[in-house]
Every structure is written in C-alpha cells, then in structure tokens.
CSV table of C-alpha atoms in Angstrom, one decimal:
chain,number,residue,atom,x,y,z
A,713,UNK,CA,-28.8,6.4,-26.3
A,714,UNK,CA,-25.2,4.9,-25.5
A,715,UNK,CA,-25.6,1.2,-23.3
A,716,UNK,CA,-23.0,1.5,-20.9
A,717,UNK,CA,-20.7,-1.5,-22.5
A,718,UNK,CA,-20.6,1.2,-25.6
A,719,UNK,CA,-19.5,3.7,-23.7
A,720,UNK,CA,-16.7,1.4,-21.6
A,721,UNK,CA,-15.6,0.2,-25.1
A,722,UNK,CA,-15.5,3.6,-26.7
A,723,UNK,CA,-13.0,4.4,-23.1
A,724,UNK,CA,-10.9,1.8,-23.8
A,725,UNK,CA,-10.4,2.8,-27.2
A,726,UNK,CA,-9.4,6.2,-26.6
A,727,UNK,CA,-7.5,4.4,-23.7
A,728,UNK,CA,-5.1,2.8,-26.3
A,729,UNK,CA,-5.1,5.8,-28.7
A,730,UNK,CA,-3.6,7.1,-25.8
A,731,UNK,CA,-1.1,4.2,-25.3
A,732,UNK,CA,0.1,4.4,-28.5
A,733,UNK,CA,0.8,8.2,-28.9
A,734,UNK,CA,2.8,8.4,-25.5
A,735,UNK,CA,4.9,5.2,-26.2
A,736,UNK,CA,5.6,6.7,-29.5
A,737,UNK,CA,6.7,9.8,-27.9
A,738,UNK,CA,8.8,7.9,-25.4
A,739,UNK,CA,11.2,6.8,-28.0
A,740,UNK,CA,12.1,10.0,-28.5
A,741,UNK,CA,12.9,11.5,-25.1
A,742,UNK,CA,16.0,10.5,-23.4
A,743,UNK,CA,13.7,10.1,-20.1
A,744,UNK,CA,10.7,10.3,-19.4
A,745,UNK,CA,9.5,12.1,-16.4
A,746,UNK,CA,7.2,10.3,-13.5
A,747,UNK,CA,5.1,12.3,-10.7
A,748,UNK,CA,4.0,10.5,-7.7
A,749,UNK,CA,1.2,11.6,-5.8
A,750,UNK,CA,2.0,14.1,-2.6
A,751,UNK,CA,0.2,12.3,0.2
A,752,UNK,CA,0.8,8.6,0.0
A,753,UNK,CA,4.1,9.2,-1.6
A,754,UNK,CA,5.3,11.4,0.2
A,755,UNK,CA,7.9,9.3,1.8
A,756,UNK,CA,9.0,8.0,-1.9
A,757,UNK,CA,12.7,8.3,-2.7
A,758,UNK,CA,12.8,11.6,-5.2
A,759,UNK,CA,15.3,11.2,-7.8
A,760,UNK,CA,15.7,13.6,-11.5
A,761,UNK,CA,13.5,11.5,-13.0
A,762,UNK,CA,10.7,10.9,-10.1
A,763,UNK,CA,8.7,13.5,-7.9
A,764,UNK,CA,5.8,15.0,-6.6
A,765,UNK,CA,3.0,16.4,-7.4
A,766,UNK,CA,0.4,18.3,-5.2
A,767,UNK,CA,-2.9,17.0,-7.0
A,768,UNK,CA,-4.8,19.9,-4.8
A,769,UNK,CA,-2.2,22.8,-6.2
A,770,UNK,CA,-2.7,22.1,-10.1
A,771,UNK,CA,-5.2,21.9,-12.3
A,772,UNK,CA,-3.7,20.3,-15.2
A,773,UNK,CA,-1.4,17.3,-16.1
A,774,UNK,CA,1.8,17.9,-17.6
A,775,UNK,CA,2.4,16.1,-21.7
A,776,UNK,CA,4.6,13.4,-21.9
A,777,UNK,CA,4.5,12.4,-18.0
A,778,UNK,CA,4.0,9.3,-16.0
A,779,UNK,CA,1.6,10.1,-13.5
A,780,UNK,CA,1.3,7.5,-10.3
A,781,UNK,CA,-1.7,8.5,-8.0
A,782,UNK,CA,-2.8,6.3,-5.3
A,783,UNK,CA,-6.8,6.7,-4.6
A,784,UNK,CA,-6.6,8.0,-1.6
A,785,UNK,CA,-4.8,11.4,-3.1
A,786,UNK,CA,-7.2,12.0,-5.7
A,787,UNK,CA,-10.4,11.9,-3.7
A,788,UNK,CA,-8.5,14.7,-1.6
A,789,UNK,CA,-8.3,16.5,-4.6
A,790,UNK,CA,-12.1,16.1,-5.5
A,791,UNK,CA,-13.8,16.4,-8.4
A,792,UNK,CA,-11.8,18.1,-10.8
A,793,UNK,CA,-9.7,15.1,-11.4
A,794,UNK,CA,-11.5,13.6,-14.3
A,795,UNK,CA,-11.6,16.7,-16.2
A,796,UNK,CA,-7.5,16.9,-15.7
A,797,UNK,CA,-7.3,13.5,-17.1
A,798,UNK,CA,-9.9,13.8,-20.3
A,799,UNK,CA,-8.7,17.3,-20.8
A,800,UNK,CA,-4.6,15.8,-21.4
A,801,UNK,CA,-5.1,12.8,-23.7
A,802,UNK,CA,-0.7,13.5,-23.7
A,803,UNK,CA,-0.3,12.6,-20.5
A,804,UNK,CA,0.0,9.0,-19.1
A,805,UNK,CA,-2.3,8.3,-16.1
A,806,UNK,CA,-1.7,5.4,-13.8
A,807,UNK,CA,-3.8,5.0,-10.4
A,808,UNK,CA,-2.5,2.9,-7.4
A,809,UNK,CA,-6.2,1.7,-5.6
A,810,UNK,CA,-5.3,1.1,-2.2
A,811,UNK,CA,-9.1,0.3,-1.7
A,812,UNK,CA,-10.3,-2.3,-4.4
A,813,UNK,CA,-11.1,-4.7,-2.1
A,814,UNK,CA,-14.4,-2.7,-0.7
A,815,UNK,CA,-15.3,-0.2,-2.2
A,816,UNK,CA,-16.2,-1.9,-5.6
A,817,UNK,CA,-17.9,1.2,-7.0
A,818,UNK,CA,-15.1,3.8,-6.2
A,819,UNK,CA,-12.6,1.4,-7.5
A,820,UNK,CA,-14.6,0.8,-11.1
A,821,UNK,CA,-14.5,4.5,-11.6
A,822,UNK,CA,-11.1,4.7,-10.9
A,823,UNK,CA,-10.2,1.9,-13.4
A,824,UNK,CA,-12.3,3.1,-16.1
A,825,UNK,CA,-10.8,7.0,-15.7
A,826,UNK,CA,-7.0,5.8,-15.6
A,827,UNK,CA,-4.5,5.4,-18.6
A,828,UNK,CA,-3.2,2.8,-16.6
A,829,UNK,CA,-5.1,0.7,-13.0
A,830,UNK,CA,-3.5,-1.5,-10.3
A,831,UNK,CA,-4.9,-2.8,-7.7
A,832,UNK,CA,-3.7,-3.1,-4.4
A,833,UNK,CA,-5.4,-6.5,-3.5
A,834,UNK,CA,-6.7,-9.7,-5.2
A,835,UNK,CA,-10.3,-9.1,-4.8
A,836,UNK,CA,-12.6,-8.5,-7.2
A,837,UNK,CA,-10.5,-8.2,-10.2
A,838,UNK,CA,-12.7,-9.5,-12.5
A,839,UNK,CA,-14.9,-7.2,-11.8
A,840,UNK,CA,-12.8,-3.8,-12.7
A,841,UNK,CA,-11.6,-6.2,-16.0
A,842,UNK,CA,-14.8,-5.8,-17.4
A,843,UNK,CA,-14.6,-2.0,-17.4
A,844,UNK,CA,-10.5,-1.8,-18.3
A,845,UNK,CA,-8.0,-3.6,-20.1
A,846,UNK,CA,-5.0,-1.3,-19.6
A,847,UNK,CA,-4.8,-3.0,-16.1
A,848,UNK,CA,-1.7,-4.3,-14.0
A,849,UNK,CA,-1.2,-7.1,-11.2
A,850,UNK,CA,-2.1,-6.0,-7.6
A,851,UNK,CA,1.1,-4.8,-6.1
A,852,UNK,CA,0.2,-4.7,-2.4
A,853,UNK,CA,0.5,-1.9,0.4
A,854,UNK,CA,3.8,-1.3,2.0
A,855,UNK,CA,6.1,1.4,4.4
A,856,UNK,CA,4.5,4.9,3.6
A,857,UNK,CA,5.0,6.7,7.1
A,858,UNK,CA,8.8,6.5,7.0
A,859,UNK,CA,11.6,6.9,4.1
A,860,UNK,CA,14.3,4.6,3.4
A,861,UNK,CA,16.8,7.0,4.3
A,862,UNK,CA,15.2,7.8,7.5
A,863,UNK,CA,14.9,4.1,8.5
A,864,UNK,CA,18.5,3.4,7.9
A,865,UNK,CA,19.5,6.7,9.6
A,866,UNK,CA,17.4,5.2,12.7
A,867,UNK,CA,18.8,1.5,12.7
A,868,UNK,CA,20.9,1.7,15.7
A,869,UNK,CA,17.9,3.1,17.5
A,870,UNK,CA,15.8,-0.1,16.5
A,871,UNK,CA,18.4,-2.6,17.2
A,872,UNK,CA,18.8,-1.1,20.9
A,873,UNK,CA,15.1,-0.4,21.5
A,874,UNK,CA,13.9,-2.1,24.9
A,875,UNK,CA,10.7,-4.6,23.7
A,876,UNK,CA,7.7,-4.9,25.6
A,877,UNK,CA,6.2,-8.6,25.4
A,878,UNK,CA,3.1,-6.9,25.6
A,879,UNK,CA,1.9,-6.9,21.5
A,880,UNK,CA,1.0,-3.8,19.9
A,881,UNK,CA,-1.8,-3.1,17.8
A,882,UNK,CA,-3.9,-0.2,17.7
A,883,UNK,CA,-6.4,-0.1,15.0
A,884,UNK,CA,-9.2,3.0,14.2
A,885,UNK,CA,-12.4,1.4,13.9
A,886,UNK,CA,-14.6,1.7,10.9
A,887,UNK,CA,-18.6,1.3,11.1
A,888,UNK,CA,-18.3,-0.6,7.5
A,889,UNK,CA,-16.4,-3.0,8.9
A,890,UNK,CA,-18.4,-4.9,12.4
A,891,UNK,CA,-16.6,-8.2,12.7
A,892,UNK,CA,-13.1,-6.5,12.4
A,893,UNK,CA,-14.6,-4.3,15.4
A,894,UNK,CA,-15.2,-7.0,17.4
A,895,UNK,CA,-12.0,-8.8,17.4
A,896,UNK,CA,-10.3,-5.6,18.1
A,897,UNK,CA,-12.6,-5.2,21.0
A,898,UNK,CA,-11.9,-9.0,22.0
A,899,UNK,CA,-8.5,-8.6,21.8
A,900,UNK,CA,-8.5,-5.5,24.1
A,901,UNK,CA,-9.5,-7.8,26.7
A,902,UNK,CA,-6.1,-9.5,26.6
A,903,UNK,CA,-3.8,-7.0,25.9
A,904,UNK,CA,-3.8,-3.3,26.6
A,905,UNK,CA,-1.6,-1.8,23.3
A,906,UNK,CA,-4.2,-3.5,21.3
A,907,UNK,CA,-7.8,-2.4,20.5
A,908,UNK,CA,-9.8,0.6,18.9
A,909,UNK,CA,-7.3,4.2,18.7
A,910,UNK,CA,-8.4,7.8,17.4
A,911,UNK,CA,-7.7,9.0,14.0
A,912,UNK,CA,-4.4,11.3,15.3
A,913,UNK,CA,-2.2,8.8,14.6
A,914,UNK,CA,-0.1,11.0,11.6
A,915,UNK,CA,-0.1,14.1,13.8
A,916,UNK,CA,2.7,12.9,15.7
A,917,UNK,CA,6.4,13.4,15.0
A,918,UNK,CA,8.0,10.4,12.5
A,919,UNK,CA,10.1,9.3,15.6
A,920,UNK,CA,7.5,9.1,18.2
A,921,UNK,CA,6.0,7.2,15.7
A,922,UNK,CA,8.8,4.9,14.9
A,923,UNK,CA,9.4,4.5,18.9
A,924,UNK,CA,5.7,3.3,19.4
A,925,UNK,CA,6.7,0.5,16.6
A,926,UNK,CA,9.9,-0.5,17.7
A,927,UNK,CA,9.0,-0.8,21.7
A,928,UNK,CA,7.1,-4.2,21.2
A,929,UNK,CA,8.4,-7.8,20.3
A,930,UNK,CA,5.2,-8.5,18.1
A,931,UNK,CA,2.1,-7.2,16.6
A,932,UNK,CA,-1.0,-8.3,16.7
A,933,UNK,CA,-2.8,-6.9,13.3
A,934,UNK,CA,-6.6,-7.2,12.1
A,935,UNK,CA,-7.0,-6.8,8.4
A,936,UNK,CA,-10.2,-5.2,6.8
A,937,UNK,CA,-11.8,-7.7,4.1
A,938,UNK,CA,-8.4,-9.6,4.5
A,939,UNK,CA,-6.5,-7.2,2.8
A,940,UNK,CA,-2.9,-7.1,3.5
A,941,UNK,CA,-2.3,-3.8,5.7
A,942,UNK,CA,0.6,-1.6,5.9
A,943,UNK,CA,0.9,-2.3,9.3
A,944,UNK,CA,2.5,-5.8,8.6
A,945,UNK,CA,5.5,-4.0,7.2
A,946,UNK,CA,5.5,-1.7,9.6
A,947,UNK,CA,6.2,-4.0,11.9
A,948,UNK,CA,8.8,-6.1,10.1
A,949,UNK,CA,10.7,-2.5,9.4
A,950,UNK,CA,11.0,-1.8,12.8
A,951,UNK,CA,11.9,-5.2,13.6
A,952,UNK,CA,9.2,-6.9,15.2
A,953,UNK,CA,7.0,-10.1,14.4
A,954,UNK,CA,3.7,-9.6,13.0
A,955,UNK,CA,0.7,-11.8,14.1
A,956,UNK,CA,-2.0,-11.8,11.1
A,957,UNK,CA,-4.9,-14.0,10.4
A,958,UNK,CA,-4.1,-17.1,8.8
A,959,UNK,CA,-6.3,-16.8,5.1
A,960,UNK,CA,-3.2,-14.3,4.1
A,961,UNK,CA,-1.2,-17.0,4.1
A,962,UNK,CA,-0.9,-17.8,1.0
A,963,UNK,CA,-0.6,-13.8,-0.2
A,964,UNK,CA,2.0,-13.6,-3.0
A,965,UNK,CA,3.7,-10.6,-1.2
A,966,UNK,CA,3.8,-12.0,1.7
A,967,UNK,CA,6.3,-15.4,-0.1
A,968,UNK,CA,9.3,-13.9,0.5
A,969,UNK,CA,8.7,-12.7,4.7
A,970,UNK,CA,7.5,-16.1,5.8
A,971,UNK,CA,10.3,-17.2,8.0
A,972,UNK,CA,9.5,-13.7,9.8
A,973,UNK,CA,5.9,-13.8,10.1
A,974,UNK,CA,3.3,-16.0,12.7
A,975,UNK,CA,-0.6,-16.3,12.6
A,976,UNK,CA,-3.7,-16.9,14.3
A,977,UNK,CA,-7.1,-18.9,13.5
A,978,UNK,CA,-10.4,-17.7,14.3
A,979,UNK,CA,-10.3,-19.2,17.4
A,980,UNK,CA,-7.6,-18.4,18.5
A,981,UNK,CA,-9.2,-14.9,19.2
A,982,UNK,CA,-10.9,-15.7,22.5
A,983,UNK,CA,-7.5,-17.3,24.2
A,984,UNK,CA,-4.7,-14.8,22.2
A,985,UNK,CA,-2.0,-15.2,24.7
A,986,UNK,CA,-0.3,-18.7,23.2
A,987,UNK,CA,0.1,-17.1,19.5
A,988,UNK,CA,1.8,-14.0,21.7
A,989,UNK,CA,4.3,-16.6,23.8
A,990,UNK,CA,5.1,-17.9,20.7
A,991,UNK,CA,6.0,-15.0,18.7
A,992,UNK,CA,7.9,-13.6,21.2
A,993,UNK,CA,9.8,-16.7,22.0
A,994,UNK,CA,10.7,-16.1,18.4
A,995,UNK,CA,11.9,-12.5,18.9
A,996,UNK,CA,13.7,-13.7,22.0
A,997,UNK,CA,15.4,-16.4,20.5
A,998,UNK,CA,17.0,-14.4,16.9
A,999,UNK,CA,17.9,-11.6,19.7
A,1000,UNK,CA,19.3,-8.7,18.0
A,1001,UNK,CA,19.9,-10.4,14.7
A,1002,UNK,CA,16.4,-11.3,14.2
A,1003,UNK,CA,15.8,-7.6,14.7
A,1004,UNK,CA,18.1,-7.1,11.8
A,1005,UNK,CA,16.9,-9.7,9.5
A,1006,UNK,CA,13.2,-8.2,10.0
A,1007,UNK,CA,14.1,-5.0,9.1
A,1008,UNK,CA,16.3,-5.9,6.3
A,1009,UNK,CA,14.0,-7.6,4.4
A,1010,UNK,CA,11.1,-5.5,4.5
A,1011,UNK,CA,13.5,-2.5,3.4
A,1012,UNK,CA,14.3,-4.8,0.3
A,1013,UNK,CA,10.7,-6.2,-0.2
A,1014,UNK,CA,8.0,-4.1,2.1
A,1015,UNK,CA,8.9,-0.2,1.4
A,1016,UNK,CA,7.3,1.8,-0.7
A,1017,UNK,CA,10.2,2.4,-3.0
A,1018,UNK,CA,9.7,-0.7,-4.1
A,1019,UNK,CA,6.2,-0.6,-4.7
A,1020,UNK,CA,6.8,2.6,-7.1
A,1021,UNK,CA,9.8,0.5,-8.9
A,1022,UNK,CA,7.3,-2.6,-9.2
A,1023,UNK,CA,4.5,0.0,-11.0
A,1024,UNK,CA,6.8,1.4,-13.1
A,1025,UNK,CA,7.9,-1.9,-14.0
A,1026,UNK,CA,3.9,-2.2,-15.2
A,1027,UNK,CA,3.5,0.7,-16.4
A,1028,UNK,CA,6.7,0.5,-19.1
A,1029,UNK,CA,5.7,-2.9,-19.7
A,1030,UNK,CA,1.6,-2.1,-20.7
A,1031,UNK,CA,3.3,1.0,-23.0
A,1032,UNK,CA,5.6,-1.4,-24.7
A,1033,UNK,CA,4.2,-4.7,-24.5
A,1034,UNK,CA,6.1,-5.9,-27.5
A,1035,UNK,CA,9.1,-5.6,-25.1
C-alpha cells in the first residue's frame, strides 16, 4: 500500500511534469489565455486575454489555459472538480483559498489538487507546504462586490454622501466562530449599525449596497481567526475609516493603508465609543479629501483587480522561475 507522503510526492511530481509541459507551450503562443472563476470574480476587469468561466456550466478545462478559482467557487461546483483537473494534465490550475486560515483540511485538499495554491492569509502555511511545493505568497482579500469601473462611475456620489457618526458594521454570525460572536453582540450594545445581520446581504442592488457603505464615517470590523476581511477595503473604497483589531497591524497588505486605518485592543470592546470619536474626528478633520484619499488608494492597492494582477504575477513567475 502507498503511505500517504508517497502519494503527496508522486502529486507533486506530476505537479511539475505539468509545469514543465505548459511553460514549454507558453513560448509558443503569442498569449496565453486566463479564466477567472464566475462568483468571486465576477466583478474582475475582463479584458482579451482574461475571463470567466462558470465552473457549474462545464465539465472540462480548456489546454493551454490559466485557470484562477478561488475556493469558494469550486465547492459550488461540487465534486466533479477533481476529475476536471486530473482528467486535463494541459491545463494550468491555480486556486485562490480565501479560507486557509480555518479550515485546515479543506485548504490541504485544495493545495494538493492545484497546479498552482495561494493562500489568502498567513496562517498555517507550513502546514499546506508539506503537501505542495508549487505554492505562492498569501495575497490577501480585497473589493469583490463592486468593479472598478463602477466605483469610479460612482465617485461623486461618495464624495457627497451625508456620514453618520454612528459606525457601521454588520457581520453574519458563524457557530465556528464564539468569541467573534460575542464582541459582535458587545458591540451591539453601543452602536445600533453594528452587530449580528442575515445572510441577504448580496441580494440587494450594487448601489443600495454601496449607499449602506458610504453613509458612515467609520467602520467597526471583527475579523474571523484574525484574517484580514474584505470589509476593510470595503470601507476604505467607499471612503470611510476602518476600525480593526490591533494583531493585524503588522499585516503586510495592510503597509501601504496605514495613514487611513485606526484600531482597537481587547479592551477596548466593553467602552467602544473613544476608538469611534477618534476615527471620526479623523474623517472630520480630512473632510472631503480624506474621502478621496481613502478611496483612491484602496482602488490602487485593495480591489480585486489587483489581487488577479498580483496572482498572475505568481503564477508566471512559478512557470518560469528561471525568469
């Protein structure tokens, strides 16, 4: 009988057999094309290289394509998605885990059955390089609900948005997940926009959606496993100052927002409203151009355009790693 290590080591050996062969065949395309995975990407700029693809409407990858799936999209698509990636050994397979920083034994079966894994957080990495070593840096959440186009079609209506000094954050609650409860319950106490919200978030119109955010001067946000959520660029995007726990400080994604971002101890929990006054002092203080600045950045550094560009990046650099 095969030990497992046999079998990871015999995967990763067809894993570069498979490397090899589509970076060969790369050299001789002018492009290469890339699919990106309906659902998450859906907001993704499409371009002639880069599209879509409805993992639930096919039931085989294309040759000589760049596949970028987040995990969210294939466990929509059930089971048939490791037979679509053993069955096309020509196609190149990378998946986007947006959940490696819980669920440990999802994410090791997504990093052994990918041409291609990266993370979303730092946790636990180790762990999924034991099974894998075609695997890329974490490249962190960002914007999903809105396109880039959209946003900047909208700008005017963020800048002259009226702000409640209320804070905003509604979070769904999740059993796995106690402690997170709790503060959101806490914080409820305090402030009536934050606290536990249903799961029909995403049935809503984009602009209702995009009004909700852009009504508030700040946000008060509660990570799970202290990931980094979307909702911190959410925030910035529409132009408002995100409150977040103090351990993601030091998040490398988070190095270039700083100067727009404020956060909260532990303690800090059970008497919220300083933290608030002070963030929106800041919001009332950079007035409209602090509005601007928010936004602007996170377009440049917290959309998901970005994210796909950063992959890519990986991607082209784990098939030709002599360049």
């Amino acid at each position: 009988m095969t030990s497992v290590s046999e079998q990871i080591e015999q995967l990763n050996v067809q894993k570069e057999v498979r490397r090899k062969a589509f970076s060969e065949g790369m050299k001789l395309r002018p492009q290469t094309r890339v699919r990106l995975s309906e659902g998450i990407f859906s907001k993704a700029e499409k371009t002639d290289q880069i599209s879509l693809v409805n993992l639930k409407a096919i039931e085989r990858f294309e040759p000589d394509t760049i596949y970028i799936l987040n995990n969210n999209d294939i466990v929509q698509a059930g089971q048939k998605y490791v037979g679509m990636f053993v069955n096309e050994p020509r196609a190149h397979v990378c998946i986007w885990d947006f959940d490696n920083h819980h669920d440990v034994a999802a994410s090791l079966n997504f990093a052994a059955l990918s041409d291609f894994y990266v993370p979303c957080h730092p946790h636990h990495n180790e762990t999924y390089a034991q099974v894998t070593k075609a695997m890329g840096r974490p490249v962190s959440a960002a914007v999903i609900q809105w396109s880039r186009a959209y946003l900047s079609e909208h700008r005017d209506r963020l800048l002259a948005a009226t702000r409640d000094p209320e804070p905003l954050g509604r979070h769904i609650l999740y059993p796995q997940f106690p402690e997170r409860n709790a503060l959101l319950q806490t914080l409820n106490l305090h402030f009536k926009h934050v606290g536990p919200v249903g799961r029909t978030y995403h049935d809503r119109t984009e602009l209702d959606r995009l009004d909700e955010w852009a009504a508030h001067m700040s946000h008060w946000i509660i990570p799970t496993r202290d990931d980094l959520p979307i909702r911190v660029f959410d925030a910035l995007i529409t132009g408002g100052v995100p409150i977040l726990p103090a351990s993601l400080r030091d998040l490398p994604a988070l190095a270039p927002l700083q100067e727009h971002l404020f956060y909260f101890e532990p303690r800090d929990v059970e008497a919220p409203q300083a933290i608030v006054e002070a963030a929106n002092a800041h919001f009332r203080m950079q007035g409209e151009a602090g509005v601007l600045a928010r936004h602007e950045a996170a377009m440049v550094a917290g959309h998901l355009d970005a994210r796909v560009q950063e992959i890519l990046a990986q991607i082209y650099g784990h098939l030709n790693p002599a360049n």
